[in-house]
Coordinates of C-alpha atoms in Angstrom, one line a residue:
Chain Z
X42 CA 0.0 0.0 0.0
X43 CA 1.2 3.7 -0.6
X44 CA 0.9 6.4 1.7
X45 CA 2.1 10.0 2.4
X46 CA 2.8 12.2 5.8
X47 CA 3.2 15.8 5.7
X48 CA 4.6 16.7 8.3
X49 CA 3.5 20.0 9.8
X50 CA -0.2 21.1 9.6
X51 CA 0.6 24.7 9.5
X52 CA 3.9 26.3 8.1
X53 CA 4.1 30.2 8.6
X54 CA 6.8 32.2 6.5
X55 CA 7.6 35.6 5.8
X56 CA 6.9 37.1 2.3
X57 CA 10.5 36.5 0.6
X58 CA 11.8 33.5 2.8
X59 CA 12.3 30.4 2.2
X60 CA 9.4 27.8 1.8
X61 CA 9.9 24.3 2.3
X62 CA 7.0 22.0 2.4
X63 CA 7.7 18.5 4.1
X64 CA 6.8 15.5 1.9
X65 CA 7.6 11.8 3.3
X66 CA 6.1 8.5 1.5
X67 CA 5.7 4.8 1.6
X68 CA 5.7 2.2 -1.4
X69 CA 6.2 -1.3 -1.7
X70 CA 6.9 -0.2 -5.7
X71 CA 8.7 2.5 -7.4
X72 CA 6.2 5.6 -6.8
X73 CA 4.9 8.3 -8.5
X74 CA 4.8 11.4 -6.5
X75 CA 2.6 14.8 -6.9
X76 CA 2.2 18.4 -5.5
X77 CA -0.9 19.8 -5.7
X78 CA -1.9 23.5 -4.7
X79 CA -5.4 24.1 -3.1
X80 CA -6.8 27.9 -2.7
X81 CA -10.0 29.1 -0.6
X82 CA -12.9 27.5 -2.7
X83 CA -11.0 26.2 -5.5
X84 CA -10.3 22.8 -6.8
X85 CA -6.9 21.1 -7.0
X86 CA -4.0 22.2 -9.4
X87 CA -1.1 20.3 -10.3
X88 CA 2.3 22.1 -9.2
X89 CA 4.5 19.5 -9.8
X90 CA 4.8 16.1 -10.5
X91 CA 7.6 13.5 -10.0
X92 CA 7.7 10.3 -12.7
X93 CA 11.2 8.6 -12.4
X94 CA 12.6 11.0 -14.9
X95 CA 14.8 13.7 -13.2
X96 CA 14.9 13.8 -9.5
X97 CA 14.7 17.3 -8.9
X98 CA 11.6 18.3 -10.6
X99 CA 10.3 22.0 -11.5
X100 CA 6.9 23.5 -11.4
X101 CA 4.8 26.4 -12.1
X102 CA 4.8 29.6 -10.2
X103 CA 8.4 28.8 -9.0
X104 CA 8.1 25.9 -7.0
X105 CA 10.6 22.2 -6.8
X106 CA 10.9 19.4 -5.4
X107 CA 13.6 16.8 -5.2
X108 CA 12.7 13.0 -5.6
X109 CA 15.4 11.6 -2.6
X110 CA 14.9 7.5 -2.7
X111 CA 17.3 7.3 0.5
X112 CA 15.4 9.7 2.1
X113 CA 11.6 8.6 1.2
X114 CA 11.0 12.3 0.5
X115 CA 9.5 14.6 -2.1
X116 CA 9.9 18.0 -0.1
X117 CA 8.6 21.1 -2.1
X118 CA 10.6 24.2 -2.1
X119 CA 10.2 28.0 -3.2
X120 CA 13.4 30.7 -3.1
X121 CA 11.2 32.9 -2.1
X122 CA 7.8 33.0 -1.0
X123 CA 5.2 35.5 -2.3
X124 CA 1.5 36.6 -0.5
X125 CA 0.0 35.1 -3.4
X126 CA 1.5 31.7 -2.4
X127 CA -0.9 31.4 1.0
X128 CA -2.9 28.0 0.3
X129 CA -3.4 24.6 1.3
X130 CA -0.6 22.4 -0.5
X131 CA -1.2 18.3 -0.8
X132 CA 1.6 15.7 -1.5
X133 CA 0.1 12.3 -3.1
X134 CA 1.3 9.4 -4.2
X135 CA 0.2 7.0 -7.3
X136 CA 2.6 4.1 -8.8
X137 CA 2.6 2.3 -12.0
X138 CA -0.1 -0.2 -13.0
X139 CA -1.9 1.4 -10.3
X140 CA -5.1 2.9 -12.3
X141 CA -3.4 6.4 -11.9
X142 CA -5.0 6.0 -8.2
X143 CA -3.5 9.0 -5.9
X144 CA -3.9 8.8 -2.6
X145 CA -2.8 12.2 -0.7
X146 CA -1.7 13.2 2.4
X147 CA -3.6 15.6 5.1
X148 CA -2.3 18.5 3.7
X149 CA -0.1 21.4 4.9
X150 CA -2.1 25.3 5.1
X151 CA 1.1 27.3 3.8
X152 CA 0.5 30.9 5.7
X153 CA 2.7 33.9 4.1
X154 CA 3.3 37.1 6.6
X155 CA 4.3 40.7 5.8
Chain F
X279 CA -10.3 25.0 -22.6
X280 CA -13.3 24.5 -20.4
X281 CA -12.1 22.7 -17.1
X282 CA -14.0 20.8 -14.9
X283 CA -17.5 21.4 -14.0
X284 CA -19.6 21.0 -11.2
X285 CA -22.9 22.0 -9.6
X286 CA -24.6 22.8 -7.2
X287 CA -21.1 24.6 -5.4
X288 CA -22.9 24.3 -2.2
X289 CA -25.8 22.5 -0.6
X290 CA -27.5 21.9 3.2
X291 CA -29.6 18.6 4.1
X292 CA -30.9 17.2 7.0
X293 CA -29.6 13.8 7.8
X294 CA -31.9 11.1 6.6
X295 CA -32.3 13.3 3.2
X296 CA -31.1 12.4 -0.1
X297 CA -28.8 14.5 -2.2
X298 CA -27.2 14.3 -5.9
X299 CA -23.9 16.1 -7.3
X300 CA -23.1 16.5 -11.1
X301 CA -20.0 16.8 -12.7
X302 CA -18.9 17.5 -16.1
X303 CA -15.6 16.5 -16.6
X304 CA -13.1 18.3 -19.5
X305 CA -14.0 17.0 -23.0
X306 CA -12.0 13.9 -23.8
X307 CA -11.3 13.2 -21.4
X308 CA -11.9 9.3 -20.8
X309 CA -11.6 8.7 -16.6
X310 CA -13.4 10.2 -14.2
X311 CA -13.2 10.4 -10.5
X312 CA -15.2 11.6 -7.3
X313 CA -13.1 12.6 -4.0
X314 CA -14.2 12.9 -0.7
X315 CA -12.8 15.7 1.5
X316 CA -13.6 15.8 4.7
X317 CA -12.2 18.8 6.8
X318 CA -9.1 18.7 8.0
X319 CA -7.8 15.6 5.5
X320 CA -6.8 15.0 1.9
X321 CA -9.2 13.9 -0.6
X322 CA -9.9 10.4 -0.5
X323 CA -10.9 8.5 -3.3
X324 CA -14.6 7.2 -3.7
X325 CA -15.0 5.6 -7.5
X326 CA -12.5 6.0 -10.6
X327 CA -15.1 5.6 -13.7
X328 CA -13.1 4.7 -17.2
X329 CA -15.4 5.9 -20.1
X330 CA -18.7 4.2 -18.6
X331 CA -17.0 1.2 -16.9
X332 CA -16.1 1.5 -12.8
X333 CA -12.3 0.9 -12.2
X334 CA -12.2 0.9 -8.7
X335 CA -15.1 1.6 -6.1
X336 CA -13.4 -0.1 -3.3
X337 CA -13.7 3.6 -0.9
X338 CA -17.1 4.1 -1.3
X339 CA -20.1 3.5 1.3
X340 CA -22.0 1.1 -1.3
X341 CA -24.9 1.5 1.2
X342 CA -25.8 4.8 1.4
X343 CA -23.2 6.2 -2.0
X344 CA -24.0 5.9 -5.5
X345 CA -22.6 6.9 -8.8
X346 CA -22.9 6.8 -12.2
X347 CA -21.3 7.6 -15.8
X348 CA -24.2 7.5 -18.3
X349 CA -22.2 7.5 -22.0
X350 CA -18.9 7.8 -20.7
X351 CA -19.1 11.6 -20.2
X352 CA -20.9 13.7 -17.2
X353 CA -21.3 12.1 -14.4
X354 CA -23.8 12.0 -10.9
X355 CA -22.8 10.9 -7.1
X356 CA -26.3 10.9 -5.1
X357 CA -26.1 9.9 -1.5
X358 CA -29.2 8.4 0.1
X359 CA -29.7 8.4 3.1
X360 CA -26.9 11.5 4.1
X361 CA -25.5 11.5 7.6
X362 CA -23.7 13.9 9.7
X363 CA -20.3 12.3 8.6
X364 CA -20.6 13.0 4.8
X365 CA -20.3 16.7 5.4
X366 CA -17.5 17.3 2.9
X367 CA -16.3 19.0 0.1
X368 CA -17.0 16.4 -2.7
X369 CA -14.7 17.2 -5.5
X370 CA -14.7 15.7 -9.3
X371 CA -11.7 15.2 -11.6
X372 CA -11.0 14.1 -14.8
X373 CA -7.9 12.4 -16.8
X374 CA -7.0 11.8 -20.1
X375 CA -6.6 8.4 -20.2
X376 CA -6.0 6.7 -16.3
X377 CA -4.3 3.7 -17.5
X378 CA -0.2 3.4 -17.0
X379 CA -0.1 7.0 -16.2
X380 CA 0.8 9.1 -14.1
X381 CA -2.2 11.2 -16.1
X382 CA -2.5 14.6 -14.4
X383 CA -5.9 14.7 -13.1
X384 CA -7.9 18.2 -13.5
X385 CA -9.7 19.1 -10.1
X386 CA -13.3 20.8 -10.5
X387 CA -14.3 23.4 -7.9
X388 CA -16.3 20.9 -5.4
X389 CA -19.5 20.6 -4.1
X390 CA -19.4 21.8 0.0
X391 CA -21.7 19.4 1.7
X392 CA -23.0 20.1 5.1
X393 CA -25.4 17.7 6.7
X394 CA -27.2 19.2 9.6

């Protein structure tokens, strides 16, 4: 079975810090690992997604993450964070020959501060 | 390009009541899936429809949940009897093909259940 833990429910940065989102899985196969962006009232949107291509893996609006098998991580990172980046972000986890069947994590509320 | 639709954005019922979502996923697309999320938690995944055919229902309540893919295009999720514990955001998303993958699925806007 695949899982996902995100650890930390709440991250709080300041508007051009560092952001770094924690990401750790579990998979009895070689995974497939995603990034997903949530704002108030919105749907889902892909930010990022890992396929066993590169390990370190660029998205949209600035955003990366770095595939680390040793590690069992997927952490997403951001130079420098912006207001506009204040929303619920969600790591998931699908594997090959697996009906393209994500299951996520609980999610981590990304708070950006003046 | 049209994304993902879905109505009604928000609805109230009284437990014991009956109520249906729609969704209309992006054109062409061939799978389509319903997600549960429940505050607090990630979306969990309740049925994975290919074209008209059910891929995986395993997560969902078969007593009380139902869904359905009429010509392999929109599709409905009616729940019957609701309970207090299905307040959640129900969410819809489509892929392009959901075999082999990983196929980015395209997240609709959600229906916000609350049952009072």
């Amino acid at each position: 079975a695949q899982s996902v833990t995100q650890l930390g429910s709440h991250v709080s940065v300041s508007e051009g810090a560092l952001v770094l989102l924690r990401c750790n899985y579990s998979s009895s196969v070689p995974p497939y690992l995603f990034w997903y962006v949530q704002y108030p009232n919105q749907g889902l949107q892909l930010l990022l997604k890992y396929t066993s291509a590169a390990t370190l893996v660029k998205g949209i609006n600035g955003f990366e993450a770095e595939f680390k098998k040793s590690e069992t991580s997927f952490h997403l990172t951001k130079p420098s964070a912006h207001m506009s980046d204040a929303a619920e972000y969600f790591c998931a986890v699908s594997y090959r020959g697996g009906g393209n069947k994500l299951t996520f994590g609980t999610g981590t509320q990304l708070k950006v501060e003046l | 390009e049209a994304g993902v639709a879905q109505s009604p954005r928000y609805k109230i019922i009284e437990k014991r009541q009956s109520v249906a979502f729609w969704c209309n996923p992006i054109s062409g697309h061939a799978t389509l899936y319903w997600y549960q999320q429940i505050l607090g938690q990630g979306p969990k995944l309740l049925i994975q429809f290919q074209n008209n055919g059910v891929v995986d229902d395993s997560q969902l309540p078969k007593d009380r949940f139902s869904a359905e893919r009429l010509k392999g295009v929109d599709s409905t999720l009616k729940i019957q009897p609701a309970k207090l514990e299905d307040s959640a955001v129900y969410l819809c998303a489509s892929s392009f093909t959901g075999t082999g993958g990983p196929d980015t699925q395209y997240f609709g806007p959600g229906t916000r259940l609350t049952v009072l």
